[in-house]
């Protein structure tokens, strides 16, 4: 993959300039970069050598099915989430590690920092991972997460969302973001999504319902592509706790 330094630099600049303009999300003020972006200059070809590598033996066959990681069935609406990981030129990013974490159907994370009044599900951990195939496609089977309240402001509830992490093929493509569900009434009120200044960037974080991804009598399908570079890149949606299991 060719280095896309100038385009990437512009993208980073837009991100930095936009954060901090969402008064409903006080945490973003503390987490935004305090220094201007540093241009990344790599020798031709070096960008391919900078990213981590994961092999097929590093990811187990059940890692992408979050409904089959325990002896019993988790509670909640089954969903299938799939799409392609692409670079800025529309080329598939093959063999890419895609990591996912999420709340359970009651909107609670299986995480020590989440102690709110909602039940844990003994049959749902809420973490998964997979590798993209030769067309850049990933696919997860899981349950639709519930909304949950958070302390950003009174009556603040996060819309249903899935957290995603990708390393890309170079450190300039590192991406931690969130996928949302279409027609969620909480979307216009989400301070984290609203922290992104670009309306198109906000829209691109919302998946599309895709009946072709439905598994008959089992799950509803959602399509969501992830673009790592260029003007149509998927933007970072900062988590309130930016770590695995973060809210
Ligand atoms: Fe979350």
PDB file of C-alpha atoms and ligand atoms in Angstrom:
ATOM      1  CA  UNK A   1       0.000   0.000   0.000  1.00  0.00           C
ATOM      2  CA  UNK A   2       1.375   3.372  -0.914  1.00  0.00           C
ATOM      3  CA  UNK A   3       1.933   5.886   1.835  1.00  0.00           C
ATOM      4  CA  UNK A   4      -0.753   8.551   1.820  1.00  0.00           C
ATOM      5  CA  UNK A   5       1.030  11.124   3.904  1.00  0.00           C
ATOM      6  CA  UNK A   6      -0.529  14.391   2.754  1.00  0.00           C
ATOM      7  CA  UNK A   7      -4.095  13.059   2.795  1.00  0.00           C
ATOM      8  CA  UNK A   8      -3.562  11.471   6.156  1.00  0.00           C
ATOM      9  CA  UNK A   9      -2.074  14.627   7.519  1.00  0.00           C
ATOM     10  CA  UNK A  10      -5.124  16.634   6.449  1.00  0.00           C
ATOM     11  CA  UNK A  11      -7.373  14.084   8.063  1.00  0.00           C
ATOM     12  CA  UNK A  12      -5.507  14.263  11.358  1.00  0.00           C
ATOM     13  CA  UNK A  13      -5.650  18.025  11.268  1.00  0.00           C
ATOM     14  CA  UNK A  14      -9.419  17.966  10.834  1.00  0.00           C
ATOM     15  CA  UNK A  15      -9.794  15.578  13.711  1.00  0.00           C
ATOM     16  CA  UNK A  16      -7.757  17.694  16.058  1.00  0.00           C
ATOM     17  CA  UNK A  17      -9.448  20.907  15.079  1.00  0.00           C
ATOM     18  CA  UNK A  18     -12.896  19.433  15.546  1.00  0.00           C
ATOM     19  CA  UNK A  19     -12.601  17.933  18.979  1.00  0.00           C
ATOM     20  CA  UNK A  20     -13.355  20.131  21.905  1.00  0.00           C
ATOM     21  CA  UNK A  21     -16.314  21.733  20.167  1.00  0.00           C
ATOM     22  CA  UNK A  22     -18.853  19.471  21.839  1.00  0.00           C
ATOM     23  CA  UNK A  23     -19.739  21.031  25.183  1.00  0.00           C
ATOM     24  CA  UNK A  24     -21.965  18.070  26.072  1.00  0.00           C
ATOM     25  CA  UNK A  25     -18.936  15.797  26.041  1.00  0.00           C
ATOM     26  CA  UNK A  26     -16.644  17.240  28.652  1.00  0.00           C
ATOM     27  CA  UNK A  27     -14.170  14.360  28.462  1.00  0.00           C
ATOM     28  CA  UNK A  28     -13.104  15.217  24.934  1.00  0.00           C
ATOM     29  CA  UNK A  29     -11.505  18.428  26.125  1.00  0.00           C
ATOM     30  CA  UNK A  30      -9.086  16.443  28.264  1.00  0.00           C
ATOM     31  CA  UNK A  31      -8.369  13.835  25.611  1.00  0.00           C
ATOM     32  CA  UNK A  32      -7.818  15.963  22.555  1.00  0.00           C
ATOM     33  CA  UNK A  33      -4.204  16.386  21.429  1.00  0.00           C
ATOM     34  CA  UNK A  34      -2.553  19.458  22.889  1.00  0.00           C
ATOM     35  CA  UNK A  35       0.036  19.753  20.140  1.00  0.00           C
ATOM     36  CA  UNK A  36      -0.459  20.260  16.401  1.00  0.00           C
ATOM     37  CA  UNK A  37      -0.183  17.147  14.222  1.00  0.00           C
ATOM     38  CA  UNK A  38       3.285  16.066  13.145  1.00  0.00           C
ATOM     39  CA  UNK A  39       3.635  15.253   9.437  1.00  0.00           C
ATOM     40  CA  UNK A  40       4.579  11.637   8.890  1.00  0.00           C
ATOM     41  CA  UNK A  41       7.275  11.170   6.292  1.00  0.00           C
ATOM     42  CA  UNK A  42       8.172   7.596   5.400  1.00  0.00           C
ATOM     43  CA  UNK A  43      10.361   6.237   2.671  1.00  0.00           C
ATOM     44  CA  UNK A  44       8.445   4.633  -0.219  1.00  0.00           C
ATOM     45  CA  UNK A  45       7.546   1.097   0.791  1.00  0.00           C
ATOM     46  CA  UNK A  46       8.377   1.578   4.438  1.00  0.00           C
ATOM     47  CA  UNK A  47       4.750   2.021   5.362  1.00  0.00           C
ATOM     48  CA  UNK A  48       4.023  -1.644   4.616  1.00  0.00           C
ATOM     49  CA  UNK A  49       6.656  -2.757   7.086  1.00  0.00           C
ATOM     50  CA  UNK A  50       5.474  -0.718  10.026  1.00  0.00           C
ATOM     51  CA  UNK A  51       2.250  -2.514  10.948  1.00  0.00           C
ATOM     52  CA  UNK A  52       1.735  -5.532  13.190  1.00  0.00           C
ATOM     53  CA  UNK A  53       1.135  -8.907  11.614  1.00  0.00           C
ATOM     54  CA  UNK A  54      -1.355 -11.531  12.734  1.00  0.00           C
ATOM     55  CA  UNK A  55      -1.655 -14.983  11.271  1.00  0.00           C
ATOM     56  CA  UNK A  56      -4.635 -17.255  10.931  1.00  0.00           C
ATOM     57  CA  UNK A  57      -3.372 -19.349  13.832  1.00  0.00           C
ATOM     58  CA  UNK A  58      -3.598 -16.355  16.178  1.00  0.00           C
ATOM     59  CA  UNK A  59      -7.385 -16.095  15.835  1.00  0.00           C
ATOM     60  CA  UNK A  60      -9.649 -18.964  16.859  1.00  0.00           C
ATOM     61  CA  UNK A  61     -12.690 -20.119  14.915  1.00  0.00           C
ATOM     62  CA  UNK A  62     -15.142 -18.959  17.591  1.00  0.00           C
ATOM     63  CA  UNK A  63     -13.575 -15.569  18.205  1.00  0.00           C
ATOM     64  CA  UNK A  64     -15.893 -13.939  15.671  1.00  0.00           C
ATOM     65  CA  UNK A  65     -19.064 -15.470  17.127  1.00  0.00           C
ATOM     66  CA  UNK A  66     -19.731 -13.772  20.450  1.00  0.00           C
ATOM     67  CA  UNK A  67     -22.814 -15.935  20.984  1.00  0.00           C
ATOM     68  CA  UNK A  68     -20.783 -19.137  21.194  1.00  0.00           C
ATOM     69  CA  UNK A  69     -18.076 -18.287  23.681  1.00  0.00           C
ATOM     70  CA  UNK A  70     -19.851 -19.787  26.713  1.00  0.00           C
ATOM     71  CA  UNK A  71     -21.792 -22.986  27.420  1.00  0.00           C
ATOM     72  CA  UNK A  72     -25.161 -21.211  27.221  1.00  0.00           C
ATOM     73  CA  UNK A  73     -26.844 -18.763  24.870  1.00  0.00           C
ATOM     74  CA  UNK A  74     -26.574 -15.044  25.632  1.00  0.00           C
ATOM     75  CA  UNK A  75     -29.746 -13.003  25.953  1.00  0.00           C
ATOM     76  CA  UNK A  76     -30.572 -10.459  23.292  1.00  0.00           C
ATOM     77  CA  UNK A  77     -31.324  -9.910  19.630  1.00  0.00           C
ATOM     78  CA  UNK A  78     -28.909 -11.799  17.384  1.00  0.00           C
ATOM     79  CA  UNK A  79     -27.171  -9.678  14.787  1.00  0.00           C
ATOM     80  CA  UNK A  80     -24.644 -10.265  12.042  1.00  0.00           C
ATOM     81  CA  UNK A  81     -22.265  -7.389  11.361  1.00  0.00           C
ATOM     82  CA  UNK A  82     -20.122  -7.484   8.249  1.00  0.00           C
ATOM     83  CA  UNK A  83     -18.369  -5.189   5.827  1.00  0.00           C
ATOM     84  CA  UNK A  84     -15.075  -4.553   4.120  1.00  0.00           C
ATOM     85  CA  UNK A  85     -11.904  -2.947   5.377  1.00  0.00           C
ATOM     86  CA  UNK A  86     -10.580  -0.722   2.592  1.00  0.00           C
ATOM     87  CA  UNK A  87      -7.757   1.702   2.038  1.00  0.00           C
ATOM     88  CA  UNK A  88      -8.235   5.184   0.676  1.00  0.00           C
ATOM     89  CA  UNK A  89      -8.157   3.919  -2.897  1.00  0.00           C
ATOM     90  CA  UNK A  90     -10.879   1.362  -2.331  1.00  0.00           C
ATOM     91  CA  UNK A  91      -8.515  -1.575  -2.212  1.00  0.00           C
ATOM     92  CA  UNK A  92      -9.228  -4.392   0.264  1.00  0.00           C
ATOM     93  CA  UNK A  93      -7.027  -4.637   3.328  1.00  0.00           C
ATOM     94  CA  UNK A  94      -6.469  -8.366   3.580  1.00  0.00           C
ATOM     95  CA  UNK A  95      -5.539 -10.335   6.691  1.00  0.00           C
ATOM     96  CA  UNK A  96      -6.390  -7.377   8.901  1.00  0.00           C
ATOM     97  CA  UNK A  97      -7.093  -8.000  12.570  1.00  0.00           C
ATOM     98  CA  UNK A  98     -10.487  -6.515  13.487  1.00  0.00           C
ATOM     99  CA  UNK A  99     -11.288  -6.367  17.200  1.00  0.00           C
ATOM    100  CA  UNK A 100     -14.729  -5.681  18.653  1.00  0.00           C
ATOM    101  CA  UNK A 101     -16.005  -5.053  22.161  1.00  0.00           C
ATOM    102  CA  UNK A 102     -19.439  -4.123  23.400  1.00  0.00           C
ATOM    103  CA  UNK A 103     -22.016  -4.016  26.161  1.00  0.00           C
ATOM    104  CA  UNK A 104     -24.515  -6.820  26.632  1.00  0.00           C
ATOM    105  CA  UNK A 105     -28.216  -6.599  25.781  1.00  0.00           C
ATOM    106  CA  UNK A 106     -28.860  -4.777  29.059  1.00  0.00           C
ATOM    107  CA  UNK A 107     -26.262  -2.151  28.245  1.00  0.00           C
ATOM    108  CA  UNK A 108     -23.626  -3.321  30.705  1.00  0.00           C
ATOM    109  CA  UNK A 109     -20.013  -4.226  30.018  1.00  0.00           C
ATOM    110  CA  UNK A 110     -18.364  -7.280  31.551  1.00  0.00           C
ATOM    111  CA  UNK A 111     -15.697  -4.987  32.912  1.00  0.00           C
ATOM    112  CA  UNK A 112     -14.619  -4.042  36.415  1.00  0.00           C
ATOM    113  CA  UNK A 113     -15.224  -0.365  35.747  1.00  0.00           C
ATOM    114  CA  UNK A 114     -18.866  -0.934  34.851  1.00  0.00           C
ATOM    115  CA  UNK A 115     -20.848  -1.373  38.064  1.00  0.00           C
ATOM    116  CA  UNK A 116     -24.088   0.287  37.096  1.00  0.00           C
ATOM    117  CA  UNK A 117     -27.482  -1.162  37.945  1.00  0.00           C
ATOM    118  CA  UNK A 118     -27.992  -3.584  35.065  1.00  0.00           C
ATOM    119  CA  UNK A 119     -27.532  -7.350  34.884  1.00  0.00           C
ATOM    120  CA  UNK A 120     -24.439  -9.088  33.604  1.00  0.00           C
ATOM    121  CA  UNK A 121     -24.977 -12.000  31.258  1.00  0.00           C
ATOM    122  CA  UNK A 122     -22.957 -15.094  32.286  1.00  0.00           C
ATOM    123  CA  UNK A 123     -23.051 -16.243  28.666  1.00  0.00           C
ATOM    124  CA  UNK A 124     -21.746 -13.060  27.132  1.00  0.00           C
ATOM    125  CA  UNK A 125     -18.317 -11.499  27.472  1.00  0.00           C
ATOM    126  CA  UNK A 126     -18.694  -8.992  24.660  1.00  0.00           C
ATOM    127  CA  UNK A 127     -15.322  -9.283  22.973  1.00  0.00           C
ATOM    128  CA  UNK A 128     -14.470 -10.717  19.585  1.00  0.00           C
ATOM    129  CA  UNK A 129     -11.954 -10.583  16.784  1.00  0.00           C
ATOM    130  CA  UNK A 130     -11.434 -11.849  13.292  1.00  0.00           C
ATOM    131  CA  UNK A 131      -9.155 -11.478  10.297  1.00  0.00           C
ATOM    132  CA  UNK A 132     -10.352  -9.985   7.026  1.00  0.00           C
ATOM    133  CA  UNK A 133     -10.468 -12.303   4.038  1.00  0.00           C
ATOM    134  CA  UNK A 134      -8.988 -11.735   0.579  1.00  0.00           C
ATOM    135  CA  UNK A 135     -11.706  -9.213  -0.267  1.00  0.00           C
ATOM    136  CA  UNK A 136     -11.087  -7.318   2.972  1.00  0.00           C
ATOM    137  CA  UNK A 137     -14.316  -8.608   4.484  1.00  0.00           C
ATOM    138  CA  UNK A 138     -14.911  -9.170   8.183  1.00  0.00           C
ATOM    139  CA  UNK A 139     -17.927 -10.778   9.814  1.00  0.00           C
ATOM    140  CA  UNK A 140     -19.177 -11.028  13.394  1.00  0.00           C
ATOM    141  CA  UNK A 141     -22.146 -12.752  14.957  1.00  0.00           C
ATOM    142  CA  UNK A 142     -23.173 -11.180  18.230  1.00  0.00           C
ATOM    143  CA  UNK A 143     -26.143  -9.617  20.038  1.00  0.00           C
ATOM    144  CA  UNK A 144     -27.364  -6.060  19.707  1.00  0.00           C
ATOM    145  CA  UNK A 145     -26.019  -4.108  22.685  1.00  0.00           C
ATOM    146  CA  UNK A 146     -28.319  -2.095  24.877  1.00  0.00           C
ATOM    147  CA  UNK A 147     -28.131   1.645  25.451  1.00  0.00           C
ATOM    148  CA  UNK A 148     -26.583   2.764  28.709  1.00  0.00           C
ATOM    149  CA  UNK A 149     -26.455   5.977  30.725  1.00  0.00           C
ATOM    150  CA  UNK A 150     -23.250   7.832  31.333  1.00  0.00           C
ATOM    151  CA  UNK A 151     -22.222  10.781  33.385  1.00  0.00           C
ATOM    152  CA  UNK A 152     -21.498  13.313  30.657  1.00  0.00           C
ATOM    153  CA  UNK A 153     -24.632  15.293  31.447  1.00  0.00           C
ATOM    154  CA  UNK A 154     -28.058  14.622  33.006  1.00  0.00           C
ATOM    155  CA  UNK A 155     -30.170  12.214  30.960  1.00  0.00           C
ATOM    156  CA  UNK A 156     -27.199  11.271  28.756  1.00  0.00           C
ATOM    157  CA  UNK A 157     -27.543   7.784  27.276  1.00  0.00           C
ATOM    158  CA  UNK A 158     -25.215   6.249  24.752  1.00  0.00           C
ATOM    159  CA  UNK A 159     -26.937   4.888  21.647  1.00  0.00           C
ATOM    160  CA  UNK A 160     -26.385   1.210  20.943  1.00  0.00           C
ATOM    161  CA  UNK A 161     -22.870   0.865  19.554  1.00  0.00           C
ATOM    162  CA  UNK A 162     -20.030  -1.529  18.903  1.00  0.00           C
ATOM    163  CA  UNK A 163     -16.435  -0.556  19.601  1.00  0.00           C
ATOM    164  CA  UNK A 164     -13.927  -1.445  16.887  1.00  0.00           C
ATOM    165  CA  UNK A 165     -10.141  -1.440  16.843  1.00  0.00           C
ATOM    166  CA  UNK A 166      -7.900  -1.895  13.794  1.00  0.00           C
ATOM    167  CA  UNK A 167      -4.169  -1.501  13.486  1.00  0.00           C
ATOM    168  CA  UNK A 168      -4.069  -1.046   9.727  1.00  0.00           C
ATOM    169  CA  UNK A 169      -0.928  -1.892   7.859  1.00  0.00           C
ATOM    170  CA  UNK A 170       0.965   1.087   9.265  1.00  0.00           C
ATOM    171  CA  UNK A 171       0.812   3.057  12.475  1.00  0.00           C
ATOM    172  CA  UNK A 172      -0.643   5.967  10.506  1.00  0.00           C
ATOM    173  CA  UNK A 173      -3.781   3.841   9.983  1.00  0.00           C
ATOM    174  CA  UNK A 174      -4.421   2.982  13.626  1.00  0.00           C
ATOM    175  CA  UNK A 175      -8.150   3.306  14.234  1.00  0.00           C
ATOM    176  CA  UNK A 176     -10.311   2.983  17.352  1.00  0.00           C
ATOM    177  CA  UNK A 177     -13.906   3.896  16.687  1.00  0.00           C
ATOM    178  CA  UNK A 178     -17.541   2.977  17.173  1.00  0.00           C
ATOM    179  CA  UNK A 179     -20.293   1.637  14.923  1.00  0.00           C
ATOM    180  CA  UNK A 180     -23.861   2.778  15.467  1.00  0.00           C
ATOM    181  CA  UNK A 181     -27.217   1.328  14.418  1.00  0.00           C
ATOM    182  CA  UNK A 182     -29.596   3.045  11.987  1.00  0.00           C
ATOM    183  CA  UNK A 183     -32.731   4.815  13.200  1.00  0.00           C
ATOM    184  CA  UNK A 184     -31.617   4.881  16.809  1.00  0.00           C
ATOM    185  CA  UNK A 185     -33.496   7.765  18.494  1.00  0.00           C
ATOM    186  CA  UNK A 186     -30.488   8.429  20.715  1.00  0.00           C
ATOM    187  CA  UNK A 187     -28.137   9.174  17.806  1.00  0.00           C
ATOM    188  CA  UNK A 188     -28.803  12.946  17.611  1.00  0.00           C
ATOM    189  CA  UNK A 189     -28.067  13.273  21.315  1.00  0.00           C
ATOM    190  CA  UNK A 190     -24.815  11.298  21.443  1.00  0.00           C
ATOM    191  CA  UNK A 191     -22.111  13.683  22.567  1.00  0.00           C
ATOM    192  CA  UNK A 192     -19.312  11.369  21.456  1.00  0.00           C
ATOM    193  CA  UNK A 193     -20.581  11.093  17.883  1.00  0.00           C
ATOM    194  CA  UNK A 194     -21.463  14.767  17.867  1.00  0.00           C
ATOM    195  CA  UNK A 195     -17.855  15.585  18.776  1.00  0.00           C
ATOM    196  CA  UNK A 196     -16.997  14.791  15.145  1.00  0.00           C
ATOM    197  CA  UNK A 197     -17.357  18.073  13.244  1.00  0.00           C
ATOM    198  CA  UNK A 198     -18.012  16.528   9.823  1.00  0.00           C
ATOM    199  CA  UNK A 199     -21.650  15.421   9.210  1.00  0.00           C
ATOM    200  CA  UNK A 200     -20.494  12.903   6.607  1.00  0.00           C
ATOM    201  CA  UNK A 201     -18.040  11.437   9.094  1.00  0.00           C
ATOM    202  CA  UNK A 202     -20.857  11.088  11.632  1.00  0.00           C
ATOM    203  CA  UNK A 203     -23.067   9.416   9.024  1.00  0.00           C
ATOM    204  CA  UNK A 204     -20.351   6.964   8.048  1.00  0.00           C
ATOM    205  CA  UNK A 205     -20.261   5.621  11.607  1.00  0.00           C
ATOM    206  CA  UNK A 206     -23.841   4.341  11.228  1.00  0.00           C
ATOM    207  CA  UNK A 207     -24.294   0.871   9.775  1.00  0.00           C
ATOM    208  CA  UNK A 208     -26.928  -0.001   7.176  1.00  0.00           C
ATOM    209  CA  UNK A 209     -29.509  -2.692   7.724  1.00  0.00           C
ATOM    210  CA  UNK A 210     -28.833  -5.356   5.098  1.00  0.00           C
ATOM    211  CA  UNK A 211     -31.305  -8.245   4.818  1.00  0.00           C
ATOM    212  CA  UNK A 212     -28.825 -10.117   2.648  1.00  0.00           C
ATOM    213  CA  UNK A 213     -26.712 -10.509   5.783  1.00  0.00           C
ATOM    214  CA  UNK A 214     -29.601 -11.916   7.794  1.00  0.00           C
ATOM    215  CA  UNK A 215     -29.177 -15.476   8.913  1.00  0.00           C
ATOM    216  CA  UNK A 216     -32.656 -17.029   8.534  1.00  0.00           C
ATOM    217  CA  UNK A 217     -34.470 -17.353  11.835  1.00  0.00           C
ATOM    218  CA  UNK A 218     -31.319 -16.370  13.690  1.00  0.00           C
ATOM    219  CA  UNK A 219     -30.006 -12.861  13.151  1.00  0.00           C
ATOM    220  CA  UNK A 220     -30.549  -9.444  11.562  1.00  0.00           C
ATOM    221  CA  UNK A 221     -27.759  -8.213   9.312  1.00  0.00           C
ATOM    222  CA  UNK A 222     -25.923  -4.880   9.359  1.00  0.00           C
ATOM    223  CA  UNK A 223     -23.400  -3.718   6.801  1.00  0.00           C
ATOM    224  CA  UNK A 224     -20.592  -1.391   7.802  1.00  0.00           C
ATOM    225  CA  UNK A 225     -17.452  -0.692   5.782  1.00  0.00           C
ATOM    226  CA  UNK A 226     -14.296   0.653   7.407  1.00  0.00           C
ATOM    227  CA  UNK A 227     -11.990   2.899   5.383  1.00  0.00           C
ATOM    228  CA  UNK A 228      -8.532   3.479   6.816  1.00  0.00           C
ATOM    229  CA  UNK A 229      -7.301   6.308   4.589  1.00  0.00           C
ATOM    230  CA  UNK A 230      -8.341   9.163   2.374  1.00  0.00           C
ATOM    231  CA  UNK A 231     -11.267  11.575   2.236  1.00  0.00           C
ATOM    232  CA  UNK A 232     -13.855   8.869   2.970  1.00  0.00           C
ATOM    233  CA  UNK A 233     -11.918   7.511   5.933  1.00  0.00           C
ATOM    234  CA  UNK A 234     -13.742   6.193   8.953  1.00  0.00           C
ATOM    235  CA  UNK A 235     -13.065   8.623  11.753  1.00  0.00           C
ATOM    236  CA  UNK A 236     -12.162   7.940  15.303  1.00  0.00           C
ATOM    237  CA  UNK A 237     -15.065   8.158  17.707  1.00  0.00           C
ATOM    238  CA  UNK A 238     -13.393   8.622  21.081  1.00  0.00           C
ATOM    239  CA  UNK A 239     -14.578   6.371  23.886  1.00  0.00           C
ATOM    240  CA  UNK A 240     -15.179   7.814  27.306  1.00  0.00           C
ATOM    241  CA  UNK A 241     -12.803   5.161  28.632  1.00  0.00           C
ATOM    242  CA  UNK A 242     -10.420   4.481  25.741  1.00  0.00           C
ATOM    243  CA  UNK A 243      -9.443   0.911  26.480  1.00  0.00           C
ATOM    244  CA  UNK A 244     -10.717  -2.585  25.955  1.00  0.00           C
ATOM    245  CA  UNK A 245     -14.059  -2.689  27.666  1.00  0.00           C
ATOM    246  CA  UNK A 246     -14.243   1.099  27.639  1.00  0.00           C
ATOM    247  CA  UNK A 247     -17.625   2.714  27.751  1.00  0.00           C
TER     248      UNK A 247
HETATM  249 FE1  LIG B   1     -19.345   1.859  24.765  1.00  0.00          FE
END
